[in-house]
Coordinates of C-alpha atoms in Angstrom, one line a residue:
Chain X
M25 CA 109.7 156.4 19.4
P26 CA 109.3 159.5 21.6
N27 CA 108.8 158.7 25.2
S28 CA 105.2 159.3 25.9
G29 CA 105.3 158.0 29.4
F30 CA 102.8 155.3 28.6
N31 CA 105.3 152.7 29.2
V32 CA 105.2 153.3 33.0
L33 CA 101.9 151.6 32.9
L34 CA 103.4 148.6 31.0
S35 CA 105.7 147.8 33.8
V36 CA 104.5 144.7 35.6
N37 CA 105.9 146.0 38.8
N38 CA 104.0 149.3 38.6
L39 CA 100.8 147.6 37.8
R40 CA 101.2 145.2 40.6
R41 CA 101.8 148.0 43.0
L42 CA 98.7 149.9 41.7
A43 CA 96.7 146.8 42.1
L44 CA 97.8 146.5 45.7
G45 CA 96.9 150.1 46.3
L46 CA 93.5 149.4 44.8
C47 CA 93.1 146.6 47.4
G48 CA 93.8 149.2 50.1
T49 CA 91.1 151.4 48.7
L50 CA 88.6 148.6 48.3
E51 CA 89.3 147.2 51.8
I52 CA 88.5 150.5 53.5
A53 CA 85.5 151.1 51.3
M54 CA 84.0 147.6 51.7
I55 CA 84.4 147.4 55.5
S56 CA 83.0 150.9 55.9
V57 CA 80.1 150.2 53.6
V58 CA 79.1 147.0 55.4
I59 CA 79.3 148.7 58.8
S60 CA 77.4 151.8 57.5
V61 CA 74.6 149.8 56.0
V62 CA 74.0 147.7 59.1
L63 CA 74.3 150.5 61.7
G64 CA 72.6 153.0 59.3
V65 CA 69.4 150.9 59.3
F66 CA 69.2 150.9 63.1
Y67 CA 70.2 154.6 63.2
G68 CA 67.5 155.4 60.6
L69 CA 64.8 153.5 62.4
L70 CA 65.8 155.2 65.6
M71 CA 65.2 158.6 63.9
T72 CA 61.7 157.6 62.9
K73 CA 60.7 157.2 66.5
K74 CA 58.7 160.1 67.7
N75 CA 61.0 161.0 70.5
R76 CA 62.1 164.6 70.3
F77 CA 65.3 164.1 72.3
I78 CA 66.5 161.1 70.3
Y79 CA 65.7 162.9 67.1
V80 CA 67.6 166.0 68.0
L81 CA 70.6 163.9 69.0
C82 CA 70.6 162.0 65.8
R83 CA 70.2 165.2 63.8
V84 CA 73.2 166.8 65.4
Y85 CA 75.3 163.7 64.7
L86 CA 74.2 163.7 61.0
D87 CA 74.8 167.4 60.5
A88 CA 78.2 167.1 62.2
F89 CA 79.2 164.8 59.3
R90 CA 77.5 166.8 56.7
I91 CA 79.0 170.1 57.6
V92 CA 82.5 169.2 58.6
P93 CA 84.6 167.9 55.7
I94 CA 85.6 164.2 55.9
L95 CA 89.2 165.2 55.6
V96 CA 88.9 167.2 58.8
W97 CA 87.3 164.3 60.6
L98 CA 90.2 162.0 59.4
F99 CA 92.8 164.5 60.7
L100 CA 90.9 165.0 63.9
L101 CA 90.9 161.3 64.8
F102 CA 94.3 160.5 63.3
F103 CA 96.2 163.2 65.2
G104 CA 93.6 163.7 68.0
S105 CA 93.7 160.1 69.1
A106 CA 97.4 160.3 69.8
I107 CA 97.1 163.5 71.8
V108 CA 93.9 162.9 73.7
F109 CA 93.8 159.1 74.2
H110 CA 97.6 158.5 73.9
T111 CA 96.9 155.6 71.5
D112 CA 98.3 155.5 68.0
L113 CA 95.6 154.5 65.6
D114 CA 97.0 153.6 62.2
G115 CA 95.6 155.2 59.1
V116 CA 93.5 152.3 58.0
T117 CA 91.7 152.0 61.4
V118 CA 91.1 155.8 61.5
S119 CA 89.8 155.7 57.9
V120 CA 87.4 152.8 58.6
I121 CA 86.1 154.5 61.8
I122 CA 85.5 157.8 60.1
F123 CA 84.0 156.4 57.0
S124 CA 81.7 154.1 59.0
M125 CA 80.6 157.0 61.1
W126 CA 79.9 159.1 58.1
G127 CA 78.2 156.3 56.2
T128 CA 76.0 155.4 59.1
A129 CA 74.8 159.0 59.4
E130 CA 74.1 159.3 55.7
M131 CA 72.6 155.8 55.4
G132 CA 70.5 156.5 58.5
D133 CA 69.1 159.6 56.9
I134 CA 68.2 157.7 53.8
V135 CA 66.4 155.0 55.9
R136 CA 64.6 157.6 57.9
G137 CA 63.4 159.4 54.7
T138 CA 62.2 156.2 53.1
V139 CA 60.5 154.7 56.1
S140 CA 58.6 157.9 56.7
S141 CA 57.6 158.0 53.0
I142 CA 55.6 154.8 53.5
P143 CA 51.9 155.9 53.9
T144 CA 50.4 155.6 57.3
H145 CA 47.6 153.4 56.0
Q146 CA 50.2 150.7 55.3
W147 CA 51.0 150.8 59.0
Q148 CA 47.3 150.8 60.0
S149 CA 46.2 148.0 57.7
A150 CA 49.0 145.9 58.9
Q151 CA 48.2 146.6 62.6
A152 CA 44.6 146.0 61.9
L153 CA 45.5 142.4 61.0
G154 CA 46.9 141.9 64.5
L155 CA 50.6 142.2 63.5
T156 CA 52.9 143.2 66.3
Q157 CA 55.1 146.3 65.9
W158 CA 58.0 144.1 64.9
Q159 CA 56.0 142.1 62.4
V160 CA 54.7 145.2 60.8
H161 CA 58.3 146.3 60.3
R162 CA 59.5 142.9 59.1
F163 CA 56.7 142.0 56.6
V164 CA 55.4 145.4 55.5
I165 CA 57.6 148.4 56.1
I166 CA 61.1 147.0 55.6
P167 CA 60.4 145.1 52.4
Q168 CA 58.9 148.2 50.9
A169 CA 61.6 150.5 52.3
L170 CA 64.3 148.3 50.9
R171 CA 63.0 148.7 47.4
R172 CA 62.8 152.4 47.7
I173 CA 66.1 152.7 49.4
A174 CA 68.2 150.8 46.9
P175 CA 68.9 153.7 44.5
S176 CA 70.1 156.2 47.1
A177 CA 71.9 153.6 49.2
I178 CA 73.9 152.6 46.1
N179 CA 74.6 156.2 45.3
L180 CA 76.0 156.5 48.8
I181 CA 78.2 153.5 48.3
T182 CA 79.8 154.9 45.2
R183 CA 80.3 158.2 47.0
M184 CA 82.1 156.3 49.7
V185 CA 84.3 154.5 47.3
K186 CA 85.2 157.7 45.7
T187 CA 85.9 159.5 48.9
T188 CA 88.3 156.9 50.1
S189 CA 90.9 158.8 48.0
L190 CA 91.1 161.1 51.0
V191 CA 92.8 158.5 53.1
V192 CA 96.0 159.2 51.4
F193 CA 96.3 162.1 53.8
V194 CA 96.5 159.9 56.8
G195 CA 99.2 157.8 55.3
V196 CA 97.2 154.9 54.0
T197 CA 98.7 153.1 51.0
E198 CA 95.9 153.2 48.6
I199 CA 95.8 153.5 44.8
L200 CA 96.2 157.3 44.7
R201 CA 99.3 157.2 46.9
V202 CA 100.9 154.4 44.9
G203 CA 100.2 156.4 41.8
K204 CA 101.9 159.4 43.2
Q205 CA 104.9 157.3 44.2
I206 CA 105.3 155.9 40.7
I207 CA 105.0 159.4 39.2
E208 CA 107.6 160.8 41.5
F209 CA 109.9 157.9 40.8
N210 CA 109.6 158.5 37.1
M211 CA 109.6 162.2 37.2
M212 CA 113.0 162.7 35.5
K213 CA 112.6 160.0 32.9
N214 CA 109.0 160.4 32.1
P215 CA 107.4 163.8 32.6
M216 CA 104.2 162.5 31.0
A217 CA 103.9 159.7 33.6
S218 CA 101.4 161.7 35.7
F219 CA 99.0 161.9 32.8
W220 CA 99.0 158.2 32.3
I221 CA 98.9 157.2 35.9
Y222 CA 96.2 159.5 36.9
G223 CA 94.3 158.6 33.7
F224 CA 94.6 155.0 34.7
I225 CA 93.3 155.7 38.2
F226 CA 90.4 157.6 36.7
F227 CA 89.6 154.6 34.7
V228 CA 89.8 152.3 37.7
Y229 CA 87.4 154.4 39.8
F230 CA 85.1 154.5 36.8
L231 CA 85.3 150.7 36.4
I232 CA 84.4 150.2 40.1
C233 CA 81.6 152.8 40.4
Y234 CA 80.0 152.4 37.0
P235 CA 78.8 148.8 37.4
I236 CA 77.5 149.7 40.9
S237 CA 75.3 152.4 39.6
K238 CA 74.2 150.3 36.6
F239 CA 73.3 147.6 39.1
S240 CA 71.2 150.1 41.0
K241 CA 69.3 151.0 37.9
K242 CA 68.6 147.4 37.2
L243 CA 67.4 146.8 40.8
E244 CA 65.1 149.8 40.5
K245 CA 63.5 148.3 37.4
K246 CA 63.2 144.9 38.8
W247 CA 61.7 146.0 42.2
S248 CA 59.2 148.5 40.9
Y249 CA 55.7 147.3 41.6
Chain N
M6 CA 28.4 132.4 62.6
S7 CA 24.7 132.2 63.2
S8 CA 24.6 129.7 66.0
K9 CA 24.9 132.3 68.8
T10 CA 22.9 135.0 67.1
G11 CA 21.6 137.5 69.5
E12 CA 24.3 137.7 72.1
V13 CA 26.2 140.9 72.4
I14 CA 29.6 140.7 70.7
L15 CA 30.7 144.3 70.9
E16 CA 29.9 146.6 73.7
I17 CA 31.0 150.2 73.9
E18 CA 30.4 152.2 77.0
G19 CA 31.0 155.9 77.7
L20 CA 33.7 156.1 75.0
K21 CA 35.4 159.5 74.9
K22 CA 38.3 160.6 72.7
Y23 CA 39.9 163.9 72.7
Y24 CA 42.3 165.6 70.2
D25 CA 44.0 168.2 72.4
Q26 CA 41.0 169.6 74.3
K27 CA 38.4 168.9 71.7
A28 CA 36.2 165.9 72.2
V29 CA 35.9 164.0 68.9
L30 CA 33.9 161.2 70.6
D31 CA 31.9 162.5 73.5
G32 CA 30.5 159.6 75.3
I33 CA 29.5 156.8 72.9
N34 CA 27.3 153.9 74.1
L35 CA 26.7 151.2 71.6
S36 CA 26.2 147.5 71.6
I37 CA 26.2 145.2 68.6
K38 CA 24.7 141.8 68.7
R39 CA 26.1 138.8 66.9
G40 CA 24.8 138.7 63.3
E41 CA 23.7 142.3 63.4
V42 CA 24.5 144.8 60.7
A43 CA 24.8 148.4 62.1
V44 CA 25.4 151.3 59.8
V45 CA 26.9 154.5 61.1
I46 CA 26.0 157.6 59.1
G47 CA 26.4 161.3 59.8
P48 CA 28.1 164.4 58.5
S49 CA 31.8 164.6 57.8
G50 CA 33.8 165.1 61.0
C51 CA 31.2 163.7 63.3
G52 CA 33.5 161.0 64.6
K53 CA 32.4 158.0 62.6
T54 CA 35.8 157.0 61.4
T55 CA 37.4 157.8 64.7
L56 CA 34.8 155.5 66.4
L57 CA 35.8 152.6 64.1
K58 CA 39.5 153.2 64.7
C59 CA 38.9 153.3 68.4
V60 CA 37.1 150.0 68.3
N61 CA 40.2 148.2 67.1
G62 CA 42.7 150.4 68.9
L63 CA 44.2 152.2 65.9
E64 CA 43.2 155.3 67.9
A65 CA 43.5 155.3 71.6
H66 CA 40.5 156.5 73.6
Q67 CA 40.7 158.4 76.9
E68 CA 37.6 157.3 78.7
G69 CA 35.1 154.5 78.6
S70 CA 35.5 150.9 77.7
I71 CA 35.3 148.6 74.7
R72 CA 34.3 145.0 75.3
V73 CA 34.6 142.3 72.7
D74 CA 32.8 139.0 73.6
G75 CA 32.6 140.2 77.1
K76 CA 36.2 141.0 77.6
E77 CA 37.6 144.5 77.9
V78 CA 40.1 145.3 75.2
G79 CA 43.4 146.8 76.1
S80 CA 43.4 145.1 79.5
D81 CA 46.2 142.9 80.6
D82 CA 44.6 139.6 79.6
F83 CA 43.1 140.9 76.3
S84 CA 45.6 142.9 74.3
W85 CA 44.8 144.9 71.2
I86 CA 46.9 142.5 69.2
A87 CA 44.6 139.7 70.3
A88 CA 41.4 141.8 69.8
R89 CA 42.3 142.8 66.3
Q90 CA 42.2 139.1 65.3
K91 CA 38.6 139.1 66.2
I92 CA 37.9 142.5 64.6
G93 CA 38.4 142.7 60.9
M94 CA 38.7 146.1 59.3
V95 CA 38.6 147.4 55.8
F96 CA 39.7 151.0 55.1
Q97 CA 38.8 153.7 52.7
S98 CA 42.2 153.8 51.0
Y99 CA 43.0 150.6 49.1
D100 CA 45.5 149.4 51.5
L101 CA 46.8 146.1 50.2
F102 CA 50.6 145.6 50.6
P103 CA 51.9 146.6 47.2
H104 CA 55.0 144.3 47.4
M105 CA 53.0 141.2 47.9
T106 CA 50.8 139.2 45.6
V107 CA 47.1 138.9 46.3
I108 CA 47.4 135.5 48.0
D109 CA 50.4 136.6 50.1
N110 CA 48.4 139.7 51.2
I111 CA 45.6 137.4 52.4
L112 CA 47.9 134.8 54.0
L113 CA 50.0 137.2 56.0
G114 CA 47.7 137.6 59.0
P115 CA 46.5 134.1 59.3
V116 CA 49.9 132.5 58.9
Q117 CA 52.1 135.0 60.8
V118 CA 49.7 136.3 63.5
Q119 CA 47.4 133.3 64.0
R120 CA 50.1 130.7 63.2
R121 CA 47.7 128.7 61.2
D122 CA 48.8 126.1 58.7
R123 CA 49.6 127.6 55.3
A124 CA 47.8 125.0 53.3
E125 CA 44.7 125.2 55.3
V126 CA 44.5 129.0 55.0
T127 CA 45.2 128.8 51.3
L128 CA 42.2 126.6 50.8
Q129 CA 40.0 129.1 52.8
A130 CA 41.6 132.0 50.9
D131 CA 40.8 130.4 47.5
A132 CA 37.3 129.8 48.5
L133 CA 36.8 133.4 49.6
L134 CA 38.4 134.7 46.4
E135 CA 36.0 132.5 44.5
R136 CA 33.2 134.0 46.4
V137 CA 34.1 137.6 45.5
G138 CA 34.8 136.6 41.9
L139 CA 38.5 137.0 41.9
A140 CA 39.9 133.5 42.0
D141 CA 41.9 134.1 38.9
R142 CA 43.8 137.1 40.4
R143 CA 45.4 135.3 43.3
G144 CA 48.9 135.7 41.8
D145 CA 48.6 139.3 40.8
Y146 CA 50.2 142.3 42.4
P147 CA 47.9 145.0 43.7
R148 CA 49.0 147.4 40.9
Q149 CA 47.5 145.1 38.4
L150 CA 44.0 145.4 40.0
S151 CA 41.3 148.0 39.8
G152 CA 40.2 149.9 42.8
G153 CA 37.1 147.8 43.2
Q154 CA 39.1 144.6 42.9
K155 CA 41.6 145.8 45.5
Q156 CA 38.8 146.6 47.9
R157 CA 37.3 143.1 47.5
I158 CA 40.7 141.6 48.1
A159 CA 41.0 143.7 51.2
I160 CA 37.7 142.3 52.4
V161 CA 38.8 138.8 51.8
R162 CA 42.1 139.5 53.7
A163 CA 40.1 140.6 56.7
L164 CA 37.6 137.7 56.4
C165 CA 40.4 135.1 56.3
M166 CA 41.2 135.9 59.9
N167 CA 37.8 134.5 60.8
P168 CA 36.8 137.7 62.7
D169 CA 33.7 137.9 65.0
I170 CA 32.9 141.3 63.6
M171 CA 33.9 143.3 60.6
L172 CA 34.4 147.1 60.5
F173 CA 34.0 148.9 57.2
D174 CA 35.3 152.5 57.0
E175 CA 33.8 154.2 54.0
V176 CA 35.2 151.5 51.8
T177 CA 33.6 152.8 48.6
A178 CA 34.3 156.5 49.1
S179 CA 37.4 156.6 47.0
L180 CA 36.2 154.2 44.3
D181 CA 35.1 155.1 40.8
P182 CA 31.3 155.1 40.7
E183 CA 31.1 152.0 38.4
M184 CA 33.1 150.0 40.9
V185 CA 31.1 150.8 43.9
R186 CA 28.4 148.2 43.2
E187 CA 30.7 145.2 43.1
V188 CA 32.1 146.0 46.5
L189 CA 28.7 146.7 48.0
D190 CA 27.4 143.4 46.6
V191 CA 30.1 141.6 48.4
M192 CA 29.2 143.3 51.7
L193 CA 25.5 142.6 51.1
G194 CA 26.3 138.9 50.6
L195 CA 28.2 138.9 53.9
A196 CA 25.4 140.5 55.7
R197 CA 22.9 137.9 54.4
Q198 CA 25.2 135.1 55.6
G199 CA 25.0 136.5 59.1
M200 CA 28.3 138.3 59.5
T201 CA 28.3 140.9 62.2
M202 CA 29.2 144.2 60.7
L203 CA 29.7 147.8 61.7
I204 CA 29.7 149.9 58.6
V205 CA 30.5 153.6 58.0
T206 CA 29.2 154.7 54.7
H207 CA 27.8 157.6 52.7
E208 CA 25.8 155.3 50.4
M209 CA 22.3 155.9 51.7
E210 CA 20.6 153.4 49.4
F211 CA 23.1 150.8 50.4
A212 CA 22.6 151.6 54.1
K213 CA 18.8 151.2 53.6
A214 CA 19.3 147.8 52.0
V215 CA 21.9 146.3 54.4
A216 CA 21.3 147.8 57.8
D217 CA 19.4 146.2 60.7
R218 CA 20.0 149.4 62.6
I219 CA 21.1 152.9 61.7
I220 CA 23.3 154.9 64.0
F221 CA 23.2 158.6 63.3
M222 CA 26.2 160.4 64.7
D223 CA 26.6 164.1 64.9
G224 CA 29.2 166.1 66.9
G225 CA 30.8 163.1 68.5
V226 CA 27.7 161.6 70.0
I227 CA 25.0 159.2 68.8
A228 CA 22.2 161.6 68.0
E229 CA 19.7 159.0 66.8
E230 CA 19.4 155.2 66.7
S231 CA 16.7 153.2 65.0
D232 CA 15.9 150.5 62.5
A233 CA 16.6 151.4 58.9
K234 CA 13.0 151.7 57.8
T235 CA 12.0 154.1 60.5
F236 CA 15.1 156.2 60.2
F237 CA 14.9 156.9 56.5
K238 CA 11.1 157.3 56.6
S239 CA 10.6 159.4 59.6
P240 CA 13.8 160.4 61.4
A241 CA 13.1 161.5 65.0
T242 CA 15.5 164.3 65.2
E243 CA 15.8 167.6 63.3
R244 CA 19.5 167.0 62.8
A245 CA 18.9 163.7 61.1
R246 CA 16.2 165.2 58.9
R247 CA 18.5 167.9 57.8
F248 CA 21.3 165.4 57.1
L249 CA 19.1 163.2 55.0
N250 CA 17.8 166.1 53.0
T251 CA 21.3 166.9 51.7
F252 CA 21.1 163.7 49.7
Y253 CA 18.0 164.6 47.8
F254 CA 17.6 167.2 45.0
E255 CA 14.2 168.7 44.8

């Protein structure tokens, strides 16, 4: 049988290493997503306040993450922290910080957009019942916003999961890096290994992100009123 | 409701409201007695809706005072939050909360704001729903209801707070014509039971039928004020005459 390179995937050791790499990916993604969602809600509500100064500040922050590539941010903090603060942040910490900052900005913008899309008469009729500012948020605005937010928030989550592949550049052992190592190790024996390994990783990303986006579709249906 | 009929429940004095430099309300004086039904009419942009929104603080006024039951609203010991529990309001847009069922829409204020017992409020809500003919819709979502039904629910929601006075802001203006009647009938019923009401409307026949007093506004002031019969038969001012004429085709 000609050596197709497929057998690199059949090695238990290789699979175990890829799985560990996947854990690295998911760890960074999950921590960042949780932080982003929580902080993003506050950030977004802050942006809906009609304070010009706060709004401009928030806008600058958001655009800083939109305009500058995430990879540049990762490098900036990874190498910058050593030079400026004389602390050595490890790759995982740097990644979680940058991904959370980015996610918070994007999530905030989603929350802002959704909250301001809720018609003013919803505010007024809630206020007319004597509800306090907080109660209006809690019972009327946030429940409606949540339903509208779900699709774009979940879209953001899948984007974040995908983008974690960048952390390979700050030395984090995640699935892509492990794959590269296996490919390099097998280069001589199995020139086709790269095809199978990257193909496998492709499949893994798909397996993670596809159910998330399916779930979002389902929520959208269930929550439509 | 009717035990203290006759005493002044709402008193507005020298109310002024500006948008930028322009006066939308230019010194409104108005007092409503308990059990009275006052209907505000006037051309578009005359300040009717703004007046109602000022009365429950959805719009801030710049000068003058609003007293409910003798207490000045917006002062330290009588906040807008407290005042709004005494002032029910129904809006032009059907403004039910779309993510809540009919009964949850109604219970929100009494349970969360007034901290009343859920079971007790539910009893009252069901009775009120029965009265407006919608007892069987209590578990529905607003999207399942017609415009007229939504508006009747909105009235029940406001009533369930046991307000001293109800404000109606052109509540039939965005309804299909065949649904106007069912809403007006509910309001007429309320009036007969002695509910104090301040109504903004463009339905002149309804105004004639329901009003104890007509308040004709024009250009941010009350241009004329009289009982319904007098007003529609022989309005005192030229402005009111011209306004009334726009409703007839001859």
